[in-house]
Structure formats: structure tokens, C-alpha cells
C-alpha positions as a Python dict, from the first residue, in 0.01 Angstrom:
ca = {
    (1, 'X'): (0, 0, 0),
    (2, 'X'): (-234, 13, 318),
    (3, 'X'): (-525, 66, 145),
    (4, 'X'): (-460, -233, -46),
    (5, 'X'): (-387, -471, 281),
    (6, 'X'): (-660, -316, 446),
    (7, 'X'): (-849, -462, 150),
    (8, 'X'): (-705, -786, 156),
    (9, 'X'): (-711, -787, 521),
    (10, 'X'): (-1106, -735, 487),
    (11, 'X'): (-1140, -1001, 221),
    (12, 'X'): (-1127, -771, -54),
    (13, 'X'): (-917, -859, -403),
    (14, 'X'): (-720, -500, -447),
    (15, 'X'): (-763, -595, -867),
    (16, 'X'): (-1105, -578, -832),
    (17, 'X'): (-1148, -307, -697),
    (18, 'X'): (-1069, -7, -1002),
    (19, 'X'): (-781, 208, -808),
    (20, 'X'): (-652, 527, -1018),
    (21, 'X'): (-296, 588, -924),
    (22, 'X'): (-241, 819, -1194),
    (23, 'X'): (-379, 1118, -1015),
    (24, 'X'): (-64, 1333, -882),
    (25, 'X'): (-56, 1307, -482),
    (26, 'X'): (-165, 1680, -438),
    (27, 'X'): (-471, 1659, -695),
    (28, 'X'): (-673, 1372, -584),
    (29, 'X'): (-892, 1565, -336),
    (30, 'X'): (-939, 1810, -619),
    (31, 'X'): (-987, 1502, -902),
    (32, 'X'): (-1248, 1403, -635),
    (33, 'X'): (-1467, 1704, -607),
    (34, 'X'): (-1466, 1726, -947),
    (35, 'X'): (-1626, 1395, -996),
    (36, 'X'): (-1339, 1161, -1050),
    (37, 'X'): (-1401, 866, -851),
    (38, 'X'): (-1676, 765, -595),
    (39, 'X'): (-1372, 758, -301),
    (40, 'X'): (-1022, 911, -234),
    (41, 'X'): (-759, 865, 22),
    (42, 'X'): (-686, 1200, 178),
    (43, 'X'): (-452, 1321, 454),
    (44, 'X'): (-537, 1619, 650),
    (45, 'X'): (-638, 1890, 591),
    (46, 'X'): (-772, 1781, 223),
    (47, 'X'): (-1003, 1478, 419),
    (48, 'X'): (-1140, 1818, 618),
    (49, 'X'): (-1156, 2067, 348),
    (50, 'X'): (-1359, 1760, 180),
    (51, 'X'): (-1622, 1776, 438),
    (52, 'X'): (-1617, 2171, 474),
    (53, 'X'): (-1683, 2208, 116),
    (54, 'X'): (-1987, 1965, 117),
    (55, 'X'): (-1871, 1732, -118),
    (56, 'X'): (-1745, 1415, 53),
    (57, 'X'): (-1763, 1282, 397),
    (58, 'X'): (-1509, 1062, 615),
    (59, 'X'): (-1597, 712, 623),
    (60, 'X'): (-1290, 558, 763),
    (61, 'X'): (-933, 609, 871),
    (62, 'X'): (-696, 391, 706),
    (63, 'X'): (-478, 431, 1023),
    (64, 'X'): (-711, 295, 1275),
    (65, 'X'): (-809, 1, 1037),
    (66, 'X'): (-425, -81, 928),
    (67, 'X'): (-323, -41, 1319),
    (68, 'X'): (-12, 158, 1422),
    (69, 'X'): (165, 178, 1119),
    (70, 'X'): (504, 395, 1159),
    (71, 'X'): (514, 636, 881),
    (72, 'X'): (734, 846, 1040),
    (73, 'X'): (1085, 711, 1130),
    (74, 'X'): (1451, 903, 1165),
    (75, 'X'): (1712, 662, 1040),
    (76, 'X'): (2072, 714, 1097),
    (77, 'X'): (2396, 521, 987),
    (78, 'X'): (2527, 340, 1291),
    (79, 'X'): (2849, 535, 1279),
    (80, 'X'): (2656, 828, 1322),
    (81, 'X'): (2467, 661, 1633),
    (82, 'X'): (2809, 512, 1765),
    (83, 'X'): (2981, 853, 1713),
    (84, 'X'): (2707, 1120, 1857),
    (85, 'X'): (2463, 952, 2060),
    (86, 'X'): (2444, 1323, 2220),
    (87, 'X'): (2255, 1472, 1918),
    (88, 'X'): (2039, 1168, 1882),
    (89, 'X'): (1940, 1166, 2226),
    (90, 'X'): (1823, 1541, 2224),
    (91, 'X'): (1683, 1543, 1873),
    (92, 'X'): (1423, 1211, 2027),
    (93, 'X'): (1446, 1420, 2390),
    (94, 'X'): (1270, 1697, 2159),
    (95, 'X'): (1037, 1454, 1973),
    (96, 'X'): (879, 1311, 2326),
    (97, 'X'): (837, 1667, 2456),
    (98, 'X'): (622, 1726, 2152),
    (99, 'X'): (440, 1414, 2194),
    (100, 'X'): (423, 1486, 2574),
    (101, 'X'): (273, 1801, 2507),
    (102, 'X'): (34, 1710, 2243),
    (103, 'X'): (-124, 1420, 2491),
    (104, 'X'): (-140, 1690, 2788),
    (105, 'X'): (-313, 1946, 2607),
    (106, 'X'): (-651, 1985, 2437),
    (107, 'X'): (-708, 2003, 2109),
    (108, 'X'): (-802, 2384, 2066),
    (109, 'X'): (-467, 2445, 2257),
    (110, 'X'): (-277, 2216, 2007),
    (111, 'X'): (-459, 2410, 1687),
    (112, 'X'): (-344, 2762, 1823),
    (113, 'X'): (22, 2649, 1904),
    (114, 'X'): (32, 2481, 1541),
    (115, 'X'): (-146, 2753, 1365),
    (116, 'X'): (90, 2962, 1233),
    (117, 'X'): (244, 2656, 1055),
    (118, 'X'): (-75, 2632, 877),
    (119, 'X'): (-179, 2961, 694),
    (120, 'X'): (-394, 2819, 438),
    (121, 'X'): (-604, 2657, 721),
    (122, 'X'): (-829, 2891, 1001),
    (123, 'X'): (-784, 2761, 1379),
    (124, 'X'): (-1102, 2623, 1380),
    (125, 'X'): (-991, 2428, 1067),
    (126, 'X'): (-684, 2291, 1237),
    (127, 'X'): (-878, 2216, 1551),
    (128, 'X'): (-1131, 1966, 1345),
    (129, 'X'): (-884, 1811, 1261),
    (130, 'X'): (-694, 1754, 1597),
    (131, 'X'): (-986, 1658, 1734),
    (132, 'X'): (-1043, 1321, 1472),
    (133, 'X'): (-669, 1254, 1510),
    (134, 'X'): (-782, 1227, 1930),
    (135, 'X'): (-1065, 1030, 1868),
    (136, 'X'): (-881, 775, 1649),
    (137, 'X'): (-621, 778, 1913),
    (138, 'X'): (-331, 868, 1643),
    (139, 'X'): (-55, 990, 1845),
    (140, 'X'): (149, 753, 2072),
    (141, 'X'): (236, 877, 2402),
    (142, 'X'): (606, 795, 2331),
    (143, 'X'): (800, 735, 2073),
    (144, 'X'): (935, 340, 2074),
    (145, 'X'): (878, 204, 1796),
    (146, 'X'): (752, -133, 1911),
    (147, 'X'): (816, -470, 1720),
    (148, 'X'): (483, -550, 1636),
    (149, 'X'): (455, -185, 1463),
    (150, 'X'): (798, -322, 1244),
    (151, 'X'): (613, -616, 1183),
    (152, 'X'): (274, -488, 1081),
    (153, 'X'): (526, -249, 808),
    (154, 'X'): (723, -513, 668),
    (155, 'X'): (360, -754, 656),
    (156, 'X'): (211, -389, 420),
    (157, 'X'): (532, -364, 242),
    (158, 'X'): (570, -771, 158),
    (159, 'X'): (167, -765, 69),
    (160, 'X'): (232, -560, -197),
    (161, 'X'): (564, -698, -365),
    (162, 'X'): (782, -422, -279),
    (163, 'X'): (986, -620, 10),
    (164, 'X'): (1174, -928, -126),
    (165, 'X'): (1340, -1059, 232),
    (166, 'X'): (1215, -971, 573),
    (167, 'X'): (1489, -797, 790),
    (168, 'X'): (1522, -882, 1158),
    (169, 'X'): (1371, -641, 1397),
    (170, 'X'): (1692, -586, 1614),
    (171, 'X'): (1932, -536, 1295),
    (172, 'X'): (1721, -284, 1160),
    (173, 'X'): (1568, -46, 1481),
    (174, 'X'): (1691, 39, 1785),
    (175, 'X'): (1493, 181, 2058),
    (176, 'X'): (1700, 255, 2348),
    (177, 'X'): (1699, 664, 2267),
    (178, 'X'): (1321, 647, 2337),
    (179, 'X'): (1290, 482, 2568),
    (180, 'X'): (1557, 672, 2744),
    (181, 'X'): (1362, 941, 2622),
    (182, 'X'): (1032, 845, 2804),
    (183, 'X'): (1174, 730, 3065),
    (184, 'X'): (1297, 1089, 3117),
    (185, 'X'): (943, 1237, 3080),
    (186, 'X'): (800, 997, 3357),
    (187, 'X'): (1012, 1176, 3641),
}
């Protein structure tokens, strides 16, 4: 769905353009290398591996070109919110100190700290990596999740038919556990 606004946004007719979605999420970097298609979508490390193995380059990052799109969110019911605002205030307390950390250090500090949740991939694997996520500026430096980000989602999800009715921003997201949560890494 973000390729496809990208393409729109960029005056580009998505059904023009011949897109195989038949290709099973974890094969299209392989379906690539073995001469299926003349581009892929990757996430790391598959857009790395790509490169490594000489047979495809980065051209672009759908993520700077879409903007900051939030693919990660934690929902919760609002009982649940109501009820324990305790455990969501320490689960997003651990979040920022993550994201704290990860803007604080260097990218061959992240790669060894991260390592050993990556096997398949050697440090200096990881680090290439870090390093492009840096220099497209991927990681926030907290963890709001702004309006015009909720905007920018529901604009991807409504260009491609999947969102009928457009939800207000305050019914749906609620901020005030990171911001309390950033506000508490500033002191």
C-alpha cells in the first residue's frame, strides 16, 4: 500500500505498473536474485544481503519518500488504559529508553548491543544497516505519534480501498503516555 501511494503520489498509475503480489513475503528477495522482476521491496536485512551478494542495489527508501508512516503501534482497549495506566506507562517508559538510547549512541554500538538478536547476520552486517536507517533519519527521538503521522496512514490506507470512513484522530490515539514518557527523558 505505500509503494502504491508513493506511485500515485509521484504521478504514477499503480495498474500500470506490473506488481507481483503473489510472491510469499519471505521469498521476494530470493524471487529477485533469481531473476524474477527488475525491482523488489525489501526490509532489512534482505535490502542488505541484496547489495552484499552483488545482485541488486538500493535505490530508494519507501519510508523517506512516504514520510513518517507509523508501522509500529501498541493498541490497547480503553478499559485496559482506564484500569492500568501503571503498565502502560512503563511498557512506553521502556520504549523511549530504547529510542533514547538508539539516538545517543553510534551505530557500531547499536549493531553490537542488537547482535545477538540477529545470528544469521555478522556485526558488520547489522551495522550497514544501522547506519542507512541514520542517514534516512528512521527513528524518532520519541515516541508520540503525531496527527499528521495518523493522517498520512489513514490517506495510504483510503488510497488503496482498504479504509471505508476516516476515524477522528482523538477517538482513535492517545498520546499522553509518551509524552509523559519524553517528558521524563528530558530531565
Amino acid at each position: 500500500m505505500v509503494f502504491e501511494f508513493i506511485l500515485k503520489q509521484n504521478g504514477i498509475d499503480p495498474s500500470e505498473v506490473n506488481i507481483n503480489q503473489s510472491i510469499d513475503f519471505g521469498s521476494t528477495a530470493a524471487a529477485f536474485s533469481g531473476g524474477q522482476g527488475d525491482y523488489t521491496i525489501e526490509f532489512e536485512p534482505s535490502a542488505t544481503a541484496l547489495e552484499q551478494e552483488g545482485v541488486g542495489y538500493v535505490v530508494e527508501s519507501l519510508g523517506v519518500e512516504s514520510g513518517y508512516v507509523p508501522y509500529t503501534a501498541y493498541c490497547a482497549k480503553l478499559s485496559y488504559l482506564t484500569e492500568h495506566p501503571d503498565v502502560i506507562q512503563a511498557f512506553t517508559n521502556a520504549l523511549q529508553k530504547g529510542m533514547d538510547y538508539v539516538n545517543a549512541h553510534t551505530p557500531e554500538e547499536i549493531a553490537e548491543i542488537i547482535a545477538p538478536q540477529f545470528p544469521e547476520n555478522d556485526v558488520e552486517t547489522i551495522t550497514a544497516i544501522v547506519e542507512r536507517y541514520y542517514e534516512q533519519d528512521t527513528w524518532k527521538e520519541n515516541l508520540i505519534f503525531e496527527e499528521e503521522s495518523f493522517e498520512l496512514l489513514q490517506d495510504i490506507l483510503e488510497s488503496a480501498g482498504e479504509l471505508e470512513e476516516r476515524v477522528p484522530y482523538d477517538d482513535l490515539v492517545t498520546d499522553e503516555f509518551a509524552q509523559k514518557a519524553a517528558e521524563s527523558t528530558e530531565e
